[in-house]
Coordinates of C-alpha atoms in Angstrom, one line a residue:
X1 CA 8.5 -10.8 -33.6
X2 CA 5.5 -12.4 -31.3
X3 CA 3.3 -10.2 -29.9
X4 CA 3.1 -10.1 -26.1
X5 CA -0.3 -10.7 -24.1
X6 CA -1.0 -7.2 -23.7
X7 CA -0.5 -6.5 -27.0
X8 CA -4.5 -7.0 -27.6
X9 CA -5.4 -5.2 -24.7
X10 CA -4.0 -2.4 -25.8
X11 CA -5.7 -2.9 -29.1
X12 CA -9.1 -3.1 -27.7
X13 CA -8.4 0.3 -25.9
X14 CA -7.9 2.1 -29.4
X15 CA -11.2 3.2 -29.8
X16 CA -11.3 4.9 -25.8
X17 CA -10.4 8.5 -25.8
X18 CA -8.2 8.4 -22.7
X19 CA -4.3 8.3 -23.1
X20 CA -2.6 4.8 -23.4
X21 CA 0.5 4.6 -20.8
X22 CA 2.6 2.1 -20.9
X23 CA 4.9 1.7 -18.2
X24 CA 7.6 -1.3 -17.1
X25 CA 11.1 -1.6 -16.2
X26 CA 13.8 -1.0 -19.0
X27 CA 14.4 -3.4 -21.9
X28 CA 11.0 -5.4 -21.7
X29 CA 9.7 -4.5 -24.8
X30 CA 7.7 -1.2 -24.7
X31 CA 9.2 0.3 -27.7
X32 CA 8.6 -3.2 -29.7
X33 CA 5.1 -3.4 -28.8
X34 CA 4.5 0.4 -29.6
X35 CA 5.9 -0.2 -32.8
X36 CA 3.6 -3.7 -33.5
X37 CA 0.4 -1.6 -32.4
X38 CA 1.4 1.5 -34.6
X39 CA 2.2 -1.2 -37.5
X40 CA -1.5 -2.4 -37.0
X41 CA -3.1 0.8 -37.2
X42 CA -1.3 1.6 -40.2
X43 CA -2.5 -1.6 -41.9
X44 CA -6.0 -0.4 -41.4
X45 CA -5.0 2.6 -43.5
X46 CA -5.4 4.9 -40.5
X47 CA -3.4 7.9 -39.6
X48 CA -0.1 7.1 -37.2
X49 CA 3.2 9.3 -36.2
X50 CA 5.7 7.8 -34.1
X51 CA 7.9 10.3 -32.0
X52 CA 10.7 9.3 -29.5
X53 CA 12.1 11.3 -27.1
X54 CA 15.8 10.1 -26.9
X55 CA 16.1 12.6 -29.7
X56 CA 17.2 15.6 -27.6
X57 CA 16.1 18.2 -30.2
X58 CA 12.5 16.8 -30.2
X59 CA 12.8 16.7 -26.1
X60 CA 13.9 20.3 -26.0
X61 CA 11.4 21.4 -28.5
X62 CA 8.3 19.6 -26.3
X63 CA 9.5 21.1 -22.9
X64 CA 9.3 24.7 -24.4
X65 CA 5.4 23.9 -25.1
X66 CA 3.0 21.3 -25.9
X67 CA 1.9 22.9 -29.4
X68 CA 5.5 22.1 -30.6
X69 CA 4.1 18.8 -31.1
X70 CA 2.6 19.9 -34.2
X71 CA 5.8 21.0 -36.0
X72 CA 6.7 17.6 -35.9
X73 CA 3.5 16.6 -37.7
X74 CA 2.0 17.1 -41.2
X75 CA -1.5 19.2 -41.0
X76 CA -3.9 16.3 -39.3
X77 CA -7.7 15.7 -40.4
X78 CA -9.8 16.9 -37.6
X79 CA -12.6 14.8 -38.9
X80 CA -10.9 11.7 -38.0
X81 CA -8.7 10.2 -35.1
X82 CA -5.1 10.4 -35.5
X83 CA -2.9 8.0 -33.4
X84 CA 0.3 9.6 -31.9
X85 CA 3.0 7.2 -30.4
X86 CA 5.4 9.0 -28.0
X87 CA 8.4 6.6 -26.3
X88 CA 10.0 7.7 -23.6
X89 CA 7.8 10.2 -21.6
X90 CA 9.6 10.4 -19.0
X91 CA 12.4 12.6 -20.3
X92 CA 10.1 15.3 -20.4
X93 CA 10.6 18.1 -17.6
X94 CA 6.9 17.7 -17.0
X95 CA 5.3 15.1 -18.8
X96 CA 1.9 15.6 -17.1
X97 CA 1.5 18.8 -18.0
X98 CA 2.5 18.1 -21.9
X99 CA 0.1 15.3 -21.7
X100 CA -3.0 17.0 -20.1
X101 CA -2.7 19.8 -22.4
X102 CA -2.5 17.8 -25.7
X103 CA -5.6 15.5 -24.6
X104 CA -7.7 18.6 -22.8
X105 CA -7.7 20.5 -26.1
X106 CA -7.1 17.8 -28.7
X107 CA -8.6 14.5 -27.4
X108 CA -11.4 14.8 -30.0
X109 CA -9.2 13.6 -33.2
X110 CA -5.9 12.7 -31.1
X111 CA -5.4 9.3 -29.5
X112 CA -1.7 9.1 -27.6
X113 CA -0.2 6.2 -26.6
X114 CA 3.2 6.7 -24.7
X115 CA 5.6 4.7 -22.8
X116 CA 7.8 5.5 -20.2
X117 CA 10.4 3.5 -18.5
X118 CA 9.5 3.1 -14.7
X119 CA 6.6 4.4 -12.8
X120 CA 8.6 6.3 -10.0
X121 CA 8.9 8.7 -13.4
X122 CA 5.2 9.2 -12.6
X123 CA 5.5 9.6 -9.6
X124 CA 8.3 12.3 -9.5
X125 CA 7.1 14.2 -12.8
X126 CA 3.4 13.5 -13.3
X127 CA 2.8 16.5 -10.8
X128 CA -1.2 16.0 -12.4
X129 CA -2.7 12.6 -11.6
X130 CA -4.2 12.7 -15.0
X131 CA -6.9 11.1 -13.3
X132 CA -9.8 10.5 -15.8
X133 CA -7.4 11.1 -18.9
X134 CA -5.2 8.1 -18.6
X135 CA -5.4 4.2 -18.7
X136 CA -2.0 2.7 -17.2
X137 CA -1.0 -0.7 -18.8
X138 CA 1.9 -2.6 -17.2
X139 CA 4.4 -4.5 -19.2
X140 CA 6.4 -6.7 -17.3
X141 CA 9.0 -9.2 -18.3
X142 CA 7.7 -12.4 -19.9
X143 CA 5.0 -14.3 -18.2
X144 CA 5.6 -18.2 -18.4
X145 CA 3.0 -18.4 -20.6
X146 CA 4.7 -15.7 -23.0
X147 CA 8.0 -17.6 -22.4
X148 CA 6.3 -20.6 -24.1
X149 CA 5.4 -18.3 -26.9
X150 CA 8.3 -16.8 -27.6
X151 CA 9.6 -20.6 -27.8
X152 CA 7.4 -21.6 -30.1
X153 CA 5.6 -23.9 -28.1
X154 CA 2.5 -22.0 -28.2
X155 CA 0.6 -25.2 -28.3
X156 CA 1.4 -26.0 -24.8
X157 CA -0.2 -22.7 -23.3
X158 CA -3.6 -24.0 -23.0
X159 CA -2.8 -26.7 -20.9
X160 CA -0.8 -24.8 -18.5
X161 CA -2.9 -24.7 -14.9
X162 CA -5.9 -26.0 -16.5
X163 CA -6.0 -29.1 -14.2
X164 CA -5.5 -31.1 -17.7
X165 CA -1.9 -31.0 -18.6
X166 CA -1.0 -34.1 -21.4
X167 CA 1.7 -36.4 -20.3
X168 CA 3.4 -35.9 -23.6
X169 CA 3.9 -32.0 -22.8
X170 CA 5.7 -32.7 -19.2
X171 CA 9.3 -33.4 -19.5
X172 CA 9.6 -30.9 -22.1
X173 CA 7.9 -28.0 -19.8
X174 CA 9.9 -29.1 -17.2
X175 CA 13.3 -28.1 -19.0
X176 CA 11.3 -25.2 -20.2
X177 CA 10.8 -24.4 -16.6
X178 CA 14.5 -25.0 -14.9
X179 CA 15.5 -22.4 -17.9
X180 CA 12.7 -19.9 -16.6
X181 CA 13.9 -20.2 -12.9
X182 CA 17.7 -19.6 -13.9
X183 CA 17.7 -17.0 -16.7
X184 CA 14.5 -15.3 -16.2
X185 CA 12.3 -13.9 -18.6
X186 CA 13.6 -10.4 -20.2
X187 CA 12.8 -11.0 -24.0
X188 CA 16.4 -10.6 -25.5
X189 CA 17.3 -12.9 -22.6
X190 CA 14.6 -15.3 -23.7
X191 CA 15.5 -15.4 -27.5
X192 CA 19.1 -16.0 -26.7
X193 CA 20.3 -19.4 -27.1
X194 CA 23.9 -19.4 -26.0
X195 CA 24.1 -19.8 -22.4
X196 CA 27.0 -17.6 -21.7
X197 CA 25.4 -14.4 -23.8
X198 CA 22.3 -15.1 -21.8
X199 CA 24.0 -14.5 -18.2
X200 CA 26.3 -11.5 -20.3
X201 CA 22.7 -9.8 -21.3
X202 CA 21.3 -10.4 -17.8
X203 CA 24.9 -8.7 -16.3
X204 CA 24.5 -5.5 -18.6
X205 CA 20.7 -5.4 -17.7
X206 CA 21.9 -5.0 -13.9
X207 CA 25.3 -2.9 -14.6
X208 CA 23.8 -0.4 -17.1
X209 CA 20.0 -0.2 -17.0
X210 CA 19.6 -0.3 -13.5
X211 CA 22.5 2.5 -13.0
X212 CA 20.0 4.5 -15.0
X213 CA 17.0 4.1 -12.3
X214 CA 19.7 5.2 -10.0
X215 CA 20.9 8.2 -11.7
X216 CA 17.4 9.3 -12.7
X217 CA 15.9 8.7 -9.4
X218 CA 18.9 10.8 -8.0
X219 CA 19.7 8.5 -5.1
X220 CA 22.7 9.2 -3.1
X221 CA 24.5 6.1 -2.7
X222 CA 24.5 3.9 -6.2
X223 CA 26.6 0.9 -4.2
X224 CA 23.8 1.0 -1.6
X225 CA 21.1 0.2 -4.4
X226 CA 23.3 -2.9 -5.8
X227 CA 23.7 -3.9 -1.6
X228 CA 19.9 -4.0 -0.9
X229 CA 19.6 -6.1 -4.3
X230 CA 21.5 -8.7 -3.2
X231 CA 20.1 -9.0 0.4
X232 CA 16.7 -9.2 -0.7
X233 CA 17.8 -11.6 -3.3
X234 CA 19.0 -14.4 -0.2
X235 CA 15.7 -13.4 1.7
X236 CA 12.7 -14.4 -0.5
X237 CA 10.0 -16.0 1.4
X238 CA 11.4 -14.5 4.4
X239 CA 10.1 -11.6 6.3
X240 CA 11.6 -8.3 5.7
X241 CA 12.7 -6.5 8.2
X242 CA 13.6 -2.9 7.5
X243 CA 15.4 -2.2 10.6
X244 CA 17.8 -5.2 10.6
X245 CA 18.5 -3.7 6.8
X246 CA 19.1 -0.7 8.3
X247 CA 21.5 -1.3 11.4
X248 CA 23.2 -3.7 8.9
X249 CA 23.8 -1.0 6.3
X250 CA 24.3 1.5 9.0
X251 CA 21.7 3.8 7.2
X252 CA 18.4 5.1 8.6
X253 CA 15.2 3.7 7.7
X254 CA 14.0 6.8 5.5
X255 CA 17.1 6.0 3.3
X256 CA 15.8 2.3 3.1
X257 CA 12.6 3.1 2.2
X258 CA 13.5 5.5 -0.5
X259 CA 15.8 3.0 -2.0
X260 CA 13.2 0.5 -1.9
X261 CA 10.6 2.9 -3.6
X262 CA 12.9 3.2 -6.4
X263 CA 13.1 -0.3 -6.9
X264 CA 9.4 -0.9 -6.7
X265 CA 8.7 1.7 -8.8
X266 CA 11.3 0.1 -11.2
X267 CA 9.5 -2.8 -11.2
X268 CA 12.3 -4.9 -10.3
X269 CA 10.8 -6.2 -6.9
X270 CA 7.2 -6.4 -5.4
X271 CA 6.2 -6.1 -1.9
X272 CA 3.6 -8.0 -0.4
X273 CA 1.4 -7.8 2.8
X274 CA 0.3 -10.3 5.5
X275 CA -3.3 -11.4 5.3
X276 CA -5.3 -10.4 8.3
X277 CA -9.0 -9.5 8.8
X278 CA -8.0 -6.5 10.6
X279 CA -6.9 -4.6 7.7
X280 CA -4.5 -1.9 10.0
X281 CA -2.5 -5.0 11.1
X282 CA -1.8 -5.7 7.5
X283 CA -0.5 -2.4 7.3
X284 CA 2.0 -2.5 10.2
X285 CA 3.2 -5.7 9.7
X286 CA 6.5 -6.8 8.2
X287 CA 6.2 -7.6 4.4
X288 CA 7.8 -10.2 2.2
X289 CA 9.4 -9.1 -1.2
X290 CA 10.1 -11.0 -4.5
X291 CA 11.9 -10.7 -7.7
X292 CA 9.9 -9.5 -10.5
X293 CA 12.3 -11.2 -12.7
X294 CA 14.2 -14.6 -11.5
X295 CA 17.4 -14.0 -14.0
X296 CA 17.9 -10.5 -12.3
X297 CA 17.3 -12.5 -8.5
X298 CA 19.9 -14.9 -9.4
X299 CA 22.4 -12.3 -10.9
X300 CA 22.3 -10.5 -7.5
X301 CA 22.2 -13.7 -5.5
X302 CA 25.6 -14.5 -7.8
X303 CA 24.3 -18.3 -8.6
X304 CA 23.5 -19.5 -12.3
X305 CA 23.7 -22.9 -11.2
X306 CA 21.7 -26.0 -12.8
X307 CA 18.7 -26.3 -10.1
X308 CA 20.0 -29.7 -9.1
X309 CA 23.0 -28.2 -7.7
X310 CA 21.4 -25.0 -6.0
X311 CA 20.9 -25.2 -2.2
X312 CA 18.0 -22.1 -2.7
X313 CA 15.7 -23.4 -5.5
X314 CA 13.2 -23.5 -2.7
X315 CA 13.5 -19.9 -2.4
X316 CA 13.7 -19.5 -6.3
X317 CA 10.9 -22.0 -6.7
X318 CA 8.6 -19.6 -4.5
X319 CA 9.6 -16.5 -6.1
X320 CA 8.2 -18.5 -9.4
X321 CA 5.1 -19.1 -7.8
X322 CA 4.8 -15.6 -7.1
X323 CA 5.3 -14.5 -10.4
X324 CA 2.7 -16.9 -11.5
X325 CA 0.2 -14.7 -9.2
X326 CA 1.7 -11.4 -10.5
X327 CA 0.7 -12.1 -13.8
X328 CA -2.5 -13.4 -13.2
X329 CA -3.9 -10.9 -10.1
X330 CA -3.5 -7.4 -8.9
X331 CA -0.6 -7.4 -6.5
X332 CA -2.9 -6.2 -3.6
X333 CA -4.4 -9.4 -3.8
X334 CA -1.4 -11.3 -3.5
X335 CA -1.1 -11.6 0.3
X336 CA 0.9 -14.5 3.1
X337 CA -0.1 -15.6 6.3
X338 CA 1.9 -15.9 9.3
X339 CA 1.1 -16.4 13.0
X340 CA 3.5 -15.4 16.0
X341 CA 3.9 -19.2 16.6
X342 CA 5.6 -19.4 12.8
X343 CA 2.6 -21.0 11.3
X344 CA 2.9 -19.6 7.7
X345 CA 1.0 -20.4 4.2
X346 CA 3.2 -18.8 1.5
X347 CA 0.4 -17.1 -0.8
X348 CA -3.2 -15.9 0.4
X349 CA -5.1 -15.0 -3.1
X350 CA -8.0 -12.2 -2.9
X351 CA -8.5 -13.6 0.7
X352 CA -10.5 -16.7 -1.3
X353 CA -7.7 -19.0 -1.7
X354 CA -4.7 -20.2 0.0
X355 CA -1.1 -21.8 -1.8
X356 CA 1.9 -23.3 0.2
X357 CA 4.8 -24.0 -1.8
X358 CA 7.4 -26.7 -1.6
X359 CA 10.0 -27.4 -4.3
X360 CA 9.6 -31.1 -3.4
X361 CA 6.4 -32.9 -2.4
X362 CA 7.9 -35.0 0.3
X363 CA 8.8 -31.9 1.9
X364 CA 5.0 -31.0 2.6
X365 CA 3.5 -32.0 5.8
X366 CA -0.4 -31.9 5.8
X367 CA -0.5 -31.4 10.0
X368 CA 1.0 -28.2 10.0
X369 CA -1.9 -26.7 8.3
X370 CA -4.6 -28.0 10.4
X371 CA -4.6 -24.9 12.0
X372 CA -5.1 -22.6 9.6
X373 CA -7.7 -24.9 7.8
X374 CA -9.9 -24.6 10.7
X375 CA -9.7 -20.7 11.3
X376 CA -10.7 -20.2 7.7
X377 CA -12.8 -23.2 6.4
X378 CA -14.2 -20.5 3.6
X379 CA -10.4 -20.4 2.2
X380 CA -9.4 -23.3 0.1
X381 CA -5.9 -24.4 0.7
X382 CA -3.8 -26.0 -2.4
X383 CA -0.3 -27.1 -1.9
X384 CA 2.1 -26.8 -4.9
X385 CA 5.5 -28.8 -5.5
X386 CA 7.8 -28.5 -8.8
X387 CA 5.7 -31.6 -10.4
X388 CA 2.3 -30.4 -10.5
X389 CA 3.0 -26.4 -10.5
X390 CA 2.0 -26.1 -14.3
X391 CA -1.1 -28.8 -13.9
X392 CA -3.0 -27.3 -10.6
X393 CA -5.6 -24.7 -11.1
X394 CA -4.3 -21.3 -10.0
X395 CA -7.9 -20.0 -8.8
X396 CA -10.7 -21.1 -6.9
X397 CA -12.6 -21.5 -10.0

């Protein structure tokens, strides 16, 4: 099994005393990356133990008292580091108390590496912030670079967004990009070669695993959760008006907020704020929403058609560009710019670089951006289209 790019960061953190907490949506490969890390540590003749809380007996035992952990371990050598992996930590009644107790009492010779399916569990169940005791790592679906790795084309990766893409790779790279745009990047979907089976896996992800998010977060209206997904899937690149959605669905703003929060905390969608010099305006103004996985987006949009047959290819491509930035930057550093006169720039990155996105280069009218260029001369503007998206440098450097 290929190693995710996050693996090296986790590996580097093994020497630190803090808890490694790996979060992400279901089925992105958290258990796999933990098992790989476990095997890597074992290969160095170090002591490791792997425990999963999907076992109801272990869960019941750990809930009774954190010290029950040691009933599932042999006697530990206190003169060396012992690496303990706990998968699905969110299943505990109070995971923060459990982790805090073990860390505070035993961190001198125990290194905890734990996973949790969705960060909303941390909001709900992690009553203590574990500040100073944990390091949070987010494992997303595959980035486009990781997608190429899983397709056994790591030879192309160094050239992506380098500004120096060899012509020999361009046609093949476009085919990979088409697949990524339509079916997304859950690992199981990427490694599946049959198209109909890809669709079936995505359907299962939506209908089974997302339903678990609904159940675990105690949402009152399961159908509403899916309705909101469907509406968002058709509004990519547009301002998200919560009041309008509330009127359409006949639900309160508070209800809409709570459902959106679960979507965000489950790593399915990301909200980006508008760019203003005045921070209070950024908070007040309407945001935009993007899907973190394009296959899931297309499932809710009910559209797995090839790019050439799609009317929404501009939206889809913009969401892909968002995902490229999402993999590279903190989400707080990804914004957009829009005026009351409807002048707009799709992405402002780290308040230093601006990017306008169009599927086709023919749809770009340079005169439209003169006002932005004059108003913010210190922010560089680049124009992204399908033909240059893998060549253009996605930063100022």
